[in-house]
């Protein structure tokens, strides 16, 4: 349906291209699940060295698995537990270079070595988190965090129920 050229020479350009692609994919689609599914697929395809990309939605008082790409995953995560739960509890992006050193890390995939989790907020309300895992330690940096925060800001109103 869409053909995006996301091959770039810099991380800034990569995330700018991903933002344009995500905007095109989700701009006219009102279904939040469809938008999360396409976002997960886009990130999994174009961000190198990922073994999981997806969403956890805030339902009640816990995070519940949403659309993703990768191996099967934990279905429910308590707020405050693991990297995703900490991002949800604090409202702050979690950039974890070594998940094995993270207190209380939830190992859904033993191959994961690093993780980036960005809270998704719409109209001042937490609605979920974007979760990226990599089999490489130190895979994510501040550029990835800033790029994913930009993507989530665009996506948040398009996935809010």
mmCIF file of C-alpha atoms in Angstrom:
data_model
loop_
_atom_site.group_PDB
_atom_site.id
_atom_site.type_symbol
_atom_site.label_atom_id
_atom_site.label_comp_id
_atom_site.label_asym_id
_atom_site.label_seq_id
_atom_site.Cartn_x
_atom_site.Cartn_y
_atom_site.Cartn_z
ATOM 1 C CA UNK A 1 0.000 0.000 0.000
ATOM 2 C CA UNK A 2 2.760 2.450 0.952
ATOM 3 C CA UNK A 3 6.377 2.521 -0.180
ATOM 4 C CA UNK A 4 8.557 4.505 2.227
ATOM 5 C CA UNK A 5 12.254 5.067 1.705
ATOM 6 C CA UNK A 6 13.578 5.134 5.237
ATOM 7 C CA UNK A 7 17.189 4.454 4.326
ATOM 8 C CA UNK A 8 19.085 7.421 5.733
ATOM 9 C CA UNK A 9 22.557 8.274 6.867
ATOM 10 C CA UNK A 10 21.753 9.699 10.310
ATOM 11 C CA UNK A 11 19.560 8.797 13.262
ATOM 12 C CA UNK A 12 17.903 12.227 13.115
ATOM 13 C CA UNK A 13 16.988 11.672 9.471
ATOM 14 C CA UNK A 14 15.807 8.139 10.217
ATOM 15 C CA UNK A 15 13.377 9.301 12.898
ATOM 16 C CA UNK A 16 12.233 12.204 10.741
ATOM 17 C CA UNK A 17 11.457 9.753 7.937
ATOM 18 C CA UNK A 18 9.729 7.402 10.381
ATOM 19 C CA UNK A 19 7.626 10.310 11.650
ATOM 20 C CA UNK A 20 6.530 11.135 8.095
ATOM 21 C CA UNK A 21 5.748 7.492 7.399
ATOM 22 C CA UNK A 22 3.821 7.088 10.655
ATOM 23 C CA UNK A 23 1.869 10.244 9.927
ATOM 24 C CA UNK A 24 0.919 8.970 6.475
ATOM 25 C CA UNK A 25 -0.067 5.552 7.852
ATOM 26 C CA UNK A 26 -2.249 6.817 10.686
ATOM 27 C CA UNK A 27 -3.579 10.243 9.668
ATOM 28 C CA UNK A 28 -6.917 9.084 8.281
ATOM 29 C CA UNK A 29 -7.398 5.904 10.307
ATOM 30 C CA UNK A 30 -9.683 6.224 13.341
ATOM 31 C CA UNK A 31 -9.073 2.728 14.744
ATOM 32 C CA UNK A 32 -6.472 2.791 17.555
ATOM 33 C CA UNK A 33 -5.578 -0.910 17.258
ATOM 34 C CA UNK A 34 -4.948 -0.611 13.516
ATOM 35 C CA UNK A 35 -2.745 2.429 14.135
ATOM 36 C CA UNK A 36 -0.735 0.658 16.853
ATOM 37 C CA UNK A 37 -0.355 -2.406 14.617
ATOM 38 C CA UNK A 38 1.002 -0.385 11.704
ATOM 39 C CA UNK A 39 3.281 1.626 14.019
ATOM 40 C CA UNK A 40 4.737 -1.572 15.537
ATOM 41 C CA UNK A 41 5.315 -3.057 12.082
ATOM 42 C CA UNK A 42 6.951 0.135 10.809
ATOM 43 C CA UNK A 43 9.343 0.356 13.755
ATOM 44 C CA UNK A 44 10.191 -3.349 13.671
ATOM 45 C CA UNK A 45 10.961 -3.196 9.970
ATOM 46 C CA UNK A 46 13.036 -0.014 9.892
ATOM 47 C CA UNK A 47 14.813 0.228 13.245
ATOM 48 C CA UNK A 48 17.863 -2.040 13.199
ATOM 49 C CA UNK A 49 18.696 -4.625 15.845
ATOM 50 C CA UNK A 50 15.252 -5.040 17.412
ATOM 51 C CA UNK A 51 13.773 -8.325 18.557
ATOM 52 C CA UNK A 52 10.483 -6.789 19.767
ATOM 53 C CA UNK A 53 8.505 -3.620 19.042
ATOM 54 C CA UNK A 54 5.041 -2.944 20.319
ATOM 55 C CA UNK A 55 2.581 -1.463 22.718
ATOM 56 C CA UNK A 56 1.138 -2.056 26.126
ATOM 57 C CA UNK A 57 -2.211 -0.331 26.709
ATOM 58 C CA UNK A 58 -3.327 0.958 30.082
ATOM 59 C CA UNK A 59 -6.519 -0.884 30.926
ATOM 60 C CA UNK A 60 -7.786 -0.330 34.424
ATOM 61 C CA UNK A 61 -4.771 -0.332 36.682
ATOM 62 C CA UNK A 62 -2.409 -2.472 34.591
ATOM 63 C CA UNK A 63 -0.634 -2.557 31.251
ATOM 64 C CA UNK A 64 -2.134 -5.046 28.803
ATOM 65 C CA UNK A 65 -0.377 -6.310 25.690
ATOM 66 C CA UNK A 66 -1.330 -4.500 22.500
ATOM 67 C CA UNK A 67 -0.200 -4.854 18.893
ATOM 68 C CA UNK A 68 3.436 -5.886 18.472
ATOM 69 C CA UNK A 69 6.062 -7.505 16.255
ATOM 70 C CA UNK A 70 8.362 -10.188 17.673
ATOM 71 C CA UNK A 71 8.110 -13.248 19.879
ATOM 72 C CA UNK A 72 5.170 -13.858 22.166
ATOM 73 C CA UNK A 73 5.138 -11.498 25.130
ATOM 74 C CA UNK A 74 3.941 -11.017 28.672
ATOM 75 C CA UNK A 75 0.247 -10.187 28.567
ATOM 76 C CA UNK A 76 -0.208 -8.129 31.738
ATOM 77 C CA UNK A 77 2.273 -5.914 33.575
ATOM 78 C CA UNK A 78 1.535 -4.201 36.865
ATOM 79 C CA UNK A 79 2.201 -0.476 37.067
ATOM 80 C CA UNK A 80 5.631 -0.020 38.636
ATOM 81 C CA UNK A 81 6.867 -3.504 37.676
ATOM 82 C CA UNK A 82 9.632 -4.006 35.142
ATOM 83 C CA UNK A 83 10.777 -1.407 32.642
ATOM 84 C CA UNK A 84 7.318 -0.893 31.122
ATOM 85 C CA UNK A 85 5.668 -0.594 34.515
ATOM 86 C CA UNK A 86 8.275 1.912 35.695
ATOM 87 C CA UNK A 87 7.750 4.070 32.581
ATOM 88 C CA UNK A 88 4.004 3.988 33.239
ATOM 89 C CA UNK A 89 4.419 4.793 36.956
ATOM 90 C CA UNK A 90 6.890 7.647 36.497
ATOM 91 C CA UNK A 91 5.679 9.032 33.175
ATOM 92 C CA UNK A 92 9.319 9.105 32.071
ATOM 93 C CA UNK A 93 11.077 7.378 29.196
ATOM 94 C CA UNK A 94 13.148 4.423 30.366
ATOM 95 C CA UNK A 95 16.412 3.866 28.507
ATOM 96 C CA UNK A 96 17.962 0.639 29.806
ATOM 97 C CA UNK A 97 21.385 -0.338 28.463
ATOM 98 C CA UNK A 98 21.433 -3.723 30.231
ATOM 99 C CA UNK A 99 18.063 -5.192 31.211
ATOM 100 C CA UNK A 100 19.756 -7.861 33.317
ATOM 101 C CA UNK A 101 21.016 -5.115 35.641
ATOM 102 C CA UNK A 102 17.572 -3.478 35.903
ATOM 103 C CA UNK A 103 15.964 -4.281 39.272
ATOM 104 C CA UNK A 104 12.736 -6.219 38.731
ATOM 105 C CA UNK A 105 13.173 -6.635 34.972
ATOM 106 C CA UNK A 106 10.480 -8.884 33.494
ATOM 107 C CA UNK A 107 12.134 -11.242 31.017
ATOM 108 C CA UNK A 108 9.515 -12.061 28.400
ATOM 109 C CA UNK A 109 12.298 -12.936 25.936
ATOM 110 C CA UNK A 110 15.605 -14.120 27.385
ATOM 111 C CA UNK A 111 17.352 -12.839 24.243
ATOM 112 C CA UNK A 112 16.566 -9.207 25.087
ATOM 113 C CA UNK A 113 19.577 -7.281 26.385
ATOM 114 C CA UNK A 114 18.482 -3.629 26.226
ATOM 115 C CA UNK A 115 15.151 -1.823 26.220
ATOM 116 C CA UNK A 116 13.570 1.540 25.489
ATOM 117 C CA UNK A 117 10.095 2.300 26.852
ATOM 118 C CA UNK A 118 8.243 5.553 26.158
ATOM 119 C CA UNK A 119 5.041 6.477 28.006
ATOM 120 C CA UNK A 120 2.128 7.467 25.788
ATOM 121 C CA UNK A 121 0.068 10.364 27.124
ATOM 122 C CA UNK A 122 -3.028 11.845 25.515
ATOM 123 C CA UNK A 123 -4.818 14.873 26.978
ATOM 124 C CA UNK A 124 -2.779 14.573 30.156
ATOM 125 C CA UNK A 125 -3.722 10.920 30.670
ATOM 126 C CA UNK A 126 -1.435 7.888 30.383
ATOM 127 C CA UNK A 127 -2.876 5.530 27.776
ATOM 128 C CA UNK A 128 0.008 3.077 27.399
ATOM 129 C CA UNK A 129 3.661 2.630 26.534
ATOM 130 C CA UNK A 130 5.752 1.991 23.442
ATOM 131 C CA UNK A 131 8.229 -0.807 24.153
ATOM 132 C CA UNK A 132 11.312 -1.622 22.073
ATOM 133 C CA UNK A 133 13.670 -4.503 22.910
ATOM 134 C CA UNK A 134 17.022 -5.423 21.406
ATOM 135 C CA UNK A 135 19.265 -8.466 21.708
ATOM 136 C CA UNK A 136 22.227 -6.049 21.843
ATOM 137 C CA UNK A 137 23.347 -4.371 25.057
ATOM 138 C CA UNK A 138 23.502 -0.568 24.809
ATOM 139 C CA UNK A 139 21.424 -0.623 21.601
ATOM 140 C CA UNK A 140 19.419 2.521 22.456
ATOM 141 C CA UNK A 141 20.697 6.020 23.143
ATOM 142 C CA UNK A 142 19.330 9.513 23.727
ATOM 143 C CA UNK A 143 18.742 9.929 19.985
ATOM 144 C CA UNK A 144 16.496 6.866 19.967
ATOM 145 C CA UNK A 145 14.661 8.111 23.046
ATOM 146 C CA UNK A 146 14.069 11.556 21.504
ATOM 147 C CA UNK A 147 13.016 10.027 18.186
ATOM 148 C CA UNK A 148 10.554 7.627 19.812
ATOM 149 C CA UNK A 149 9.166 10.391 22.029
ATOM 150 C CA UNK A 150 8.476 12.383 18.862
ATOM 151 C CA UNK A 151 6.731 9.376 17.274
ATOM 152 C CA UNK A 152 4.616 8.782 20.379
ATOM 153 C CA UNK A 153 3.581 12.448 20.520
ATOM 154 C CA UNK A 154 2.203 12.167 16.976
ATOM 155 C CA UNK A 155 0.587 8.798 17.621
ATOM 156 C CA UNK A 156 -0.996 9.448 21.042
ATOM 157 C CA UNK A 157 -4.189 11.192 19.877
ATOM 158 C CA UNK A 158 -4.555 8.619 17.092
ATOM 159 C CA UNK A 159 -4.621 5.687 19.497
ATOM 160 C CA UNK A 160 -6.514 7.228 22.405
ATOM 161 C CA UNK A 161 -9.815 5.451 22.946
#
